[in-house]
Amino acid sequence: MKNSRKVWLRKRLKTILIFLLVLGLLLVGFATYTVRQSFPQENGTIQLPKLKAEVTVQRDKWGIPHIYAANSHDLFMAQGYIHAQDRFWQMDFWRHIGSGRLAEMFGSSQVDTDKYLRTMGWARVAQQEIPEINAEMKAYLKAYADGVNAYLAEHQGSALSLEYAVLKFLNPGYQPEPWQILHSLTWGKVMAYDLGRNFQSEIERAILLKTLSPTQVEELFPPYPQDLPVILSELQQGKVKEGENNNVEVIIDSPDVLPALESITKPMMALEQLIGPTGIGIGSNNWVISGQRTATGKPILANDPHLGVQIPSIWYEVGLHCTPKSAECPYNVSGFSFAGMVGVIIGHSDRIAWGVTNVQSDVMDLYIEKINPKNPNQYEVNGKWVDMQLVQETIQVAGSQPIGQTVRYTRHGPILSDVSPNLKQFQPSQPLELPQNYAVALRWTALVPSKLGYAIPQINRAQNWQEFRTAASNYDVPAQNLVYADIDGNIGYQMPGKFPIRAKGDGRYPVPGWTDEYEWQGYIDFEKLPKSFNPPQGYIATANNLVMREYPYLITADWVYGYRAKRIVEMISQQTQPISLKDVQRIQGDDRNLNAQTLVPILQSITVETPRLQAAQKLLQDWNLQLGMTSPAAALFEVFWKHLLADTFHDQLPEKYFPNGGDRWYAVVANLVKQPNSSWWDNRNTPKVENRDQILRQSFAKAVDELERIQSKDQKNWNWGKLHTVTFRNATLGKSGVAPIEALFNRGAFATAGNGETVNANRWRANKSFEVTDIPSLRMIVDLGNLDKSVAIHTPGQSGHAFHSHYNDMVDPWRQIEYHQMLWERKLLGTEDCCDIEVSSQIAKVKGKLTMQF
């Protein structure tokens, strides 16, 4: 009886194990199917009936497509289709940001963000642009939308992307709508915001005046240093004129207005969580070197834009080739696009190359409006009450009832303070006789119709400097530093953009909106904007720094301080041999810390008492100032820098404005170390009065203590890369707070070198953590002597599909300053492990392996 029971138990157990095994295999199979079903089709036939002729798409081993088409319609339709294959979730998410419709996807948690975005009104502005678009551009955008919609017609739900499978649990009823021209145009508004938002500095300065004197505030926003380079150095003489801010004019200094200003920052920060850090601190590098300095005898152009860390990559590398080039189809271009928009944003054609960096111009002004106490929808203009423009909005909310919103506009723009429920009624105060009711309105160049959409295809087809400048004249928002090179050996620089001419003031503080005293009088004429062509020094370098010291118009009073620019210029100008592509790669990967160049000699002169502090001091003595990943000295200095900023400034500043450690704080501290007894060094929370050397010694000891605690007692084991890591997070579900969901989409942490002010600009925030927030989102080096020798990398990968082989396969080469070849000649694409898609008006045949990013 016992034996038979044992046999029965064994069989039962075996059956259960088999069942569990089969169930496990089924679950694995289902998970694999769910993940892989959104991968683009790699073999077979795809129906694209709206194409006019045959199209071929060839992909290299990194999954980068080159599209060959006989006409412009097919070229841009194929670009839309390919973008949707690899990145539709990203495109869908970004169009919902652009239109302020995030609550439709993610529910009530995004209502406040939608209110902020609807108040900005990007979709309303983009809608105004559509009737103004010429027939050619409208045809391009329509073809692109047709390509996206051709893909959507055959793919739904999780077949589009894995994110939709997860979203189904949160919002079962969500279905992506067809792509429209509007969705491509709102992309430009989101990018303008991502690269702008200088009004945050206006708010910060105004709030700091509550506890600091105007002189103290200006010490925290110092003028551009004389020892840092300007972009157009060949045009420079005399002192700083552009952006000089020694004469402070504080227009609104009433503390009663501060709650309204502070209320604006809440939705601003919520949006930053979605699209990454924006505005001040987001920069880029680009430079172009003439053939007179290069080993090839032709120009070399380099670019690395710095943007917030995210996955998928913000960039999509692509080639767009007309076969053959003609008046109707004039494109033969390769480089980096944005999924959602036609053309190539950064790259080269068969004739020219170009790169961009953000000007970080002051094109946003905050106006304090007087509101009629008897009618909240009226405001004062030159002594008269004027009706506001009222726009009614309806916010659809997944899983809830729609929410109505009234957006109020003054002549300056939307009232941003309405997006906060905490807007207070203010009492009159000196020195201005202010009314009982205030509102804060934003005037911004991006809130009027733009021509950026024109500029991109125009640049893509430009054949020479004159045509490039004509195209650049439409590159109005966001303003950029454009560098240029061509195969004939020319190099150039152009700053395009809309820059307001103010009747009074420099845009650094909020101003009264009830008179015409601070109105904009127009924009700087394009022909008067800074430019350079074949300068005598044989190079042009930009890193968001001051353009020129003598310029009659205001671009901004808050330039990025030129520490990155200084290092780039040093490495170019001090090169004694002809400059090669490898030399340019070395510049892009440089990690030399110019802040350490200022502070290490002072640290070395300070007496420390204990052997372990003396040993740490010796680490810095032998250091080459490079913030290498494995460097103990780099770890020590950056941790010291964090503590130095905290020990010097936290006692006097609001927590929201604790130093982030970027370029501005380099300049602030560089000035302060020359004043050993400045009041900034004194810690107001202690009875004694501290000086510079005491604070430096204290911060240094804290850095050693922290590294011993978190890494090792052995100083040789300190490691900057282990502290300074980057994690690529999906902007939506990757920040859900649900660990298993985040694990599906996020990748990291990866060790990185540098910091925000090295040329290899991997920024961390001293008021947050050592985690990297902004990165060189791509690196590109174009050889105008042989385009096939051009190289590039972006990160984390080409695909937007989690678990695809190209989802994050570029991270390691990017971290190591390695590149892939930017294949140009079509015959060379055939030598790679790539594939073809042949497309006709009826079918798209896929031959071999079509490698796409996931």
mmCIF file of C-alpha atoms in Angstrom, residues 429-647:
data_model
loop_
_atom_site.group_PDB
_atom_site.id
_atom_site.type_symbol
_atom_site.label_atom_id
_atom_site.label_comp_id
_atom_site.label_asym_id
_atom_site.label_seq_id
_atom_site.Cartn_x
_atom_site.Cartn_y
_atom_site.Cartn_z
ATOM 1 C CA SER A 429 4.003 97.867 -2.194
ATOM 2 C CA GLN A 430 6.919 100.129 -2.887
ATOM 3 C CA PRO A 431 8.781 101.199 -4.931
ATOM 4 C CA LEU A 432 6.114 100.680 -7.589
ATOM 5 C CA GLU A 433 2.497 101.495 -6.873
ATOM 6 C CA LEU A 434 1.115 98.047 -7.595
ATOM 7 C CA PRO A 435 -2.578 97.172 -7.725
ATOM 8 C CA GLN A 436 -4.370 94.563 -5.685
ATOM 9 C CA ASN A 437 -4.362 91.980 -8.486
ATOM 10 C CA TYR A 438 -1.422 90.692 -10.452
ATOM 11 C CA ALA A 439 -0.883 88.140 -13.169
ATOM 12 C CA VAL A 440 2.337 86.979 -14.821
ATOM 13 C CA ALA A 441 2.325 86.752 -18.635
ATOM 14 C CA LEU A 442 4.985 85.273 -20.903
ATOM 15 C CA ARG A 443 6.172 86.769 -24.156
ATOM 16 C CA TRP A 444 8.216 84.271 -26.182
ATOM 17 C CA THR A 445 9.275 84.116 -29.795
ATOM 18 C CA ALA A 446 8.062 80.494 -30.061
ATOM 19 C CA LEU A 447 4.468 81.539 -29.331
ATOM 20 C CA VAL A 448 4.046 83.141 -32.745
ATOM 21 C CA PRO A 449 4.153 81.248 -36.084
ATOM 22 C CA SER A 450 7.606 80.007 -37.044
ATOM 23 C CA LYS A 451 9.348 78.972 -40.265
ATOM 24 C CA LEU A 452 11.614 76.310 -38.782
ATOM 25 C CA GLY A 453 9.893 73.633 -40.873
ATOM 26 C CA TYR A 454 11.038 75.378 -44.041
ATOM 27 C CA ALA A 455 14.613 75.691 -42.885
ATOM 28 C CA ILE A 456 15.328 71.969 -42.504
ATOM 29 C CA PRO A 457 14.657 70.802 -46.084
ATOM 30 C CA GLN A 458 16.201 74.037 -47.394
ATOM 31 C CA ILE A 459 19.432 73.315 -45.521
ATOM 32 C CA ASN A 460 19.305 69.697 -46.679
ATOM 33 C CA ARG A 461 19.347 70.767 -50.340
ATOM 34 C CA ALA A 462 21.689 73.776 -50.064
ATOM 35 C CA GLN A 463 24.697 73.554 -52.362
ATOM 36 C CA ASN A 464 26.857 76.448 -51.141
ATOM 37 C CA TRP A 465 27.299 79.133 -48.485
ATOM 38 C CA GLN A 466 24.778 81.530 -50.070
ATOM 39 C CA GLU A 467 22.043 78.891 -50.239
ATOM 40 C CA PHE A 468 22.874 77.740 -46.720
ATOM 41 C CA ARG A 469 22.443 81.276 -45.352
ATOM 42 C CA THR A 470 19.160 81.670 -47.226
ATOM 43 C CA ALA A 471 17.927 78.497 -45.566
ATOM 44 C CA ALA A 472 19.270 79.613 -42.182
ATOM 45 C CA SER A 473 17.228 82.814 -42.387
ATOM 46 C CA ASN A 474 14.149 80.627 -41.743
ATOM 47 C CA TYR A 475 15.768 78.857 -38.766
ATOM 48 C CA ASP A 476 14.024 81.251 -36.423
ATOM 49 C CA VAL A 477 13.041 79.302 -33.288
ATOM 50 C CA PRO A 478 14.991 77.972 -31.452
ATOM 51 C CA ALA A 479 17.990 80.197 -32.215
ATOM 52 C CA GLN A 480 21.156 78.234 -32.957
ATOM 53 C CA ASN A 481 24.853 78.647 -33.690
ATOM 54 C CA LEU A 482 25.283 77.063 -37.121
ATOM 55 C CA VAL A 483 28.745 76.050 -38.341
ATOM 56 C CA TYR A 484 29.270 75.228 -42.003
ATOM 57 C CA ALA A 485 31.782 73.573 -44.309
ATOM 58 C CA ASP A 486 31.755 72.557 -47.962
ATOM 59 C CA ILE A 487 33.718 70.312 -50.300
ATOM 60 C CA ASP A 488 35.228 73.401 -51.965
ATOM 61 C CA GLY A 489 37.099 74.150 -48.745
ATOM 62 C CA ASN A 490 34.994 76.961 -47.270
ATOM 63 C CA ILE A 491 34.004 77.224 -43.622
ATOM 64 C CA GLY A 492 31.492 79.561 -42.023
ATOM 65 C CA TYR A 493 29.326 80.520 -39.052
ATOM 66 C CA GLN A 494 25.812 81.962 -38.919
ATOM 67 C CA MET A 495 23.607 82.780 -35.951
ATOM 68 C CA PRO A 496 19.963 82.669 -37.071
ATOM 69 C CA GLY A 497 16.903 83.279 -34.934
ATOM 70 C CA LYS A 498 14.311 85.757 -33.743
ATOM 71 C CA PHE A 499 15.915 88.113 -31.224
ATOM 72 C CA PRO A 500 13.703 90.831 -29.723
ATOM 73 C CA ILE A 501 14.744 94.463 -29.675
ATOM 74 C CA ARG A 502 13.543 95.848 -26.350
ATOM 75 C CA ALA A 503 12.556 99.447 -25.821
ATOM 76 C CA LYS A 504 14.107 99.250 -22.359
ATOM 77 C CA GLY A 505 15.667 96.647 -20.104
ATOM 78 C CA ASP A 506 17.772 93.574 -20.766
ATOM 79 C CA GLY A 507 15.232 90.822 -20.071
ATOM 80 C CA ARG A 508 16.926 89.733 -16.849
ATOM 81 C CA TYR A 509 14.073 90.596 -14.479
ATOM 82 C CA PRO A 510 10.274 90.623 -14.784
ATOM 83 C CA VAL A 511 9.004 94.006 -15.991
ATOM 84 C CA PRO A 512 5.749 96.005 -15.835
ATOM 85 C CA GLY A 513 3.320 95.102 -18.572
ATOM 86 C CA TRP A 514 0.879 97.987 -18.108
ATOM 87 C CA THR A 515 2.868 100.557 -20.136
ATOM 88 C CA ASP A 516 4.766 100.496 -23.441
ATOM 89 C CA GLU A 517 8.030 101.248 -21.650
ATOM 90 C CA TYR A 518 9.341 97.663 -21.875
ATOM 91 C CA GLU A 519 7.746 96.553 -25.128
ATOM 92 C CA TRP A 520 9.472 94.688 -27.931
ATOM 93 C CA GLN A 521 10.028 96.905 -30.955
ATOM 94 C CA GLY A 522 10.700 94.152 -33.457
ATOM 95 C CA TYR A 523 13.449 91.621 -34.165
ATOM 96 C CA ILE A 524 17.087 91.992 -35.189
ATOM 97 C CA ASP A 525 17.338 91.875 -38.975
ATOM 98 C CA PHE A 526 18.872 88.617 -40.221
ATOM 99 C CA GLU A 527 21.563 90.457 -42.189
ATOM 100 C CA LYS A 528 22.739 92.102 -38.966
ATOM 101 C CA LEU A 529 23.075 88.833 -37.058
ATOM 102 C CA PRO A 530 26.615 87.577 -36.345
ATOM 103 C CA LYS A 531 28.272 85.634 -39.153
ATOM 104 C CA SER A 532 31.733 84.695 -40.381
ATOM 105 C CA PHE A 533 33.111 83.175 -43.590
ATOM 106 C CA ASN A 534 36.621 81.752 -43.937
ATOM 107 C CA PRO A 535 38.081 83.570 -40.891
ATOM 108 C CA PRO A 536 41.860 84.081 -40.865
ATOM 109 C CA GLN A 537 42.506 81.799 -37.865
ATOM 110 C CA GLY A 538 41.248 78.830 -39.882
ATOM 111 C CA TYR A 539 38.636 77.551 -37.426
ATOM 112 C CA ILE A 540 35.364 78.467 -35.725
ATOM 113 C CA ALA A 541 34.337 76.938 -32.386
ATOM 114 C CA THR A 542 31.099 77.358 -30.449
ATOM 115 C CA ALA A 543 30.017 75.972 -27.079
ATOM 116 C CA ASN A 544 27.019 78.195 -26.228
ATOM 117 C CA ASN A 545 29.512 80.918 -25.292
ATOM 118 C CA LEU A 546 29.622 84.660 -25.984
ATOM 119 C CA VAL A 547 29.493 85.341 -29.717
ATOM 120 C CA MET A 548 31.447 88.626 -29.789
ATOM 121 C CA ARG A 549 32.392 91.333 -27.311
ATOM 122 C CA GLU A 550 31.281 94.330 -29.341
ATOM 123 C CA TYR A 551 27.789 93.838 -30.738
ATOM 124 C CA PRO A 552 25.148 96.566 -30.883
ATOM 125 C CA TYR A 553 22.158 94.369 -30.003
ATOM 126 C CA LEU A 554 21.254 92.234 -27.015
ATOM 127 C CA ILE A 555 21.259 88.476 -27.666
ATOM 128 C CA THR A 556 21.353 87.550 -23.978
ATOM 129 C CA ALA A 557 22.907 88.752 -20.757
ATOM 130 C CA ASP A 558 23.318 85.149 -19.583
ATOM 131 C CA TRP A 559 25.730 83.432 -21.944
ATOM 132 C CA VAL A 560 27.055 80.011 -21.066
ATOM 133 C CA TYR A 561 30.525 80.680 -19.681
ATOM 134 C CA GLY A 562 33.074 79.434 -22.191
ATOM 135 C CA TYR A 563 34.956 76.725 -20.295
ATOM 136 C CA ARG A 564 34.216 74.067 -22.892
ATOM 137 C CA ALA A 565 34.954 76.583 -25.626
ATOM 138 C CA LYS A 566 38.308 77.458 -24.044
ATOM 139 C CA ARG A 567 39.423 73.849 -24.019
ATOM 140 C CA ILE A 568 38.310 73.263 -27.628
ATOM 141 C CA VAL A 569 40.111 76.385 -28.829
ATOM 142 C CA GLU A 570 43.246 75.403 -26.901
ATOM 143 C CA MET A 571 43.351 71.948 -28.441
ATOM 144 C CA ILE A 572 42.830 73.290 -31.971
ATOM 145 C CA SER A 573 45.121 76.330 -31.827
ATOM 146 C CA GLN A 574 47.979 74.598 -29.992
ATOM 147 C CA GLN A 575 48.160 71.685 -32.422
ATOM 148 C CA THR A 576 51.526 71.902 -34.205
ATOM 149 C CA GLN A 577 50.827 69.161 -36.766
ATOM 150 C CA PRO A 578 48.010 69.012 -39.334
ATOM 151 C CA ILE A 579 44.801 68.006 -37.558
ATOM 152 C CA SER A 580 43.412 64.546 -38.330
ATOM 153 C CA LEU A 581 40.048 62.923 -37.666
ATOM 154 C CA LYS A 582 41.661 61.110 -34.724
ATOM 155 C CA ASP A 583 42.702 64.469 -33.275
ATOM 156 C CA VAL A 584 39.118 65.692 -33.515
ATOM 157 C CA GLN A 585 37.891 62.522 -31.805
ATOM 158 C CA ARG A 586 40.402 63.213 -29.023
ATOM 159 C CA ILE A 587 38.966 66.728 -28.618
ATOM 160 C CA GLN A 588 35.394 65.421 -28.415
ATOM 161 C CA GLY A 589 36.477 62.962 -25.717
ATOM 162 C CA ASP A 590 38.524 65.416 -23.645
ATOM 163 C CA ASP A 591 37.784 65.349 -19.898
ATOM 164 C CA ARG A 592 40.084 68.141 -18.636
ATOM 165 C CA ASN A 593 38.448 70.068 -15.791
ATOM 166 C CA LEU A 594 39.223 73.791 -15.995
ATOM 167 C CA ASN A 595 37.557 74.322 -12.623
ATOM 168 C CA ALA A 596 40.200 72.068 -11.091
ATOM 169 C CA GLN A 597 42.828 74.101 -12.912
ATOM 170 C CA THR A 598 41.644 77.077 -10.809
ATOM 171 C CA LEU A 599 41.078 75.359 -7.462
ATOM 172 C CA VAL A 600 43.720 72.622 -7.172
ATOM 173 C CA PRO A 601 46.655 75.054 -6.709
ATOM 174 C CA ILE A 602 44.767 76.733 -3.839
ATOM 175 C CA LEU A 603 43.920 73.356 -2.311
ATOM 176 C CA GLN A 604 47.577 72.377 -2.539
ATOM 177 C CA SER A 605 48.594 75.485 -0.599
ATOM 178 C CA ILE A 606 46.303 74.713 2.351
ATOM 179 C CA THR A 607 47.742 72.873 5.347
ATOM 180 C CA VAL A 608 45.921 69.685 6.339
ATOM 181 C CA GLU A 609 46.818 67.888 9.557
ATOM 182 C CA THR A 610 46.134 64.155 9.215
ATOM 183 C CA PRO A 611 48.086 61.624 7.108
ATOM 184 C CA ARG A 612 45.000 60.491 5.207
ATOM 185 C CA LEU A 613 44.164 64.082 4.206
ATOM 186 C CA GLN A 614 47.784 64.662 3.199
ATOM 187 C CA ALA A 615 47.706 61.500 1.087
ATOM 188 C CA ALA A 616 44.506 62.697 -0.577
ATOM 189 C CA GLN A 617 46.138 66.070 -1.212
ATOM 190 C CA LYS A 618 48.998 64.260 -2.959
ATOM 191 C CA LEU A 619 46.489 62.540 -5.259
ATOM 192 C CA LEU A 620 45.618 65.969 -6.633
ATOM 193 C CA GLN A 621 49.270 66.988 -6.869
ATOM 194 C CA ASP A 622 49.984 64.195 -9.357
ATOM 195 C CA TRP A 623 46.685 64.555 -11.238
ATOM 196 C CA ASN A 624 46.464 65.486 -14.944
ATOM 197 C CA LEU A 625 43.069 67.204 -14.325
ATOM 198 C CA GLN A 626 41.268 64.678 -16.568
ATOM 199 C CA LEU A 627 37.975 63.363 -15.174
ATOM 200 C CA GLY A 628 38.618 59.810 -16.325
ATOM 201 C CA MET A 629 36.242 57.007 -15.410
ATOM 202 C CA THR A 630 38.747 55.121 -13.233
ATOM 203 C CA SER A 631 40.516 58.169 -11.795
ATOM 204 C CA PRO A 632 40.710 58.402 -7.956
ATOM 205 C CA ALA A 633 41.705 62.087 -8.158
ATOM 206 C CA ALA A 634 38.710 62.868 -10.376
ATOM 207 C CA ALA A 635 36.403 61.297 -7.802
ATOM 208 C CA LEU A 636 38.048 63.253 -4.991
ATOM 209 C CA PHE A 637 37.859 66.611 -6.742
ATOM 210 C CA GLU A 638 34.235 66.302 -7.878
ATOM 211 C CA VAL A 639 33.061 65.178 -4.425
ATOM 212 C CA PHE A 640 35.032 68.095 -2.945
ATOM 213 C CA TRP A 641 33.332 70.461 -5.414
ATOM 214 C CA LYS A 642 29.911 69.274 -4.251
ATOM 215 C CA HIS A 643 30.799 69.938 -0.609
ATOM 216 C CA LEU A 644 32.457 73.276 -1.380
ATOM 217 C CA LEU A 645 29.275 74.584 -3.006
ATOM 218 C CA ALA A 646 27.146 73.334 -0.117
ATOM 219 C CA ASP A 647 29.429 74.746 2.581
#
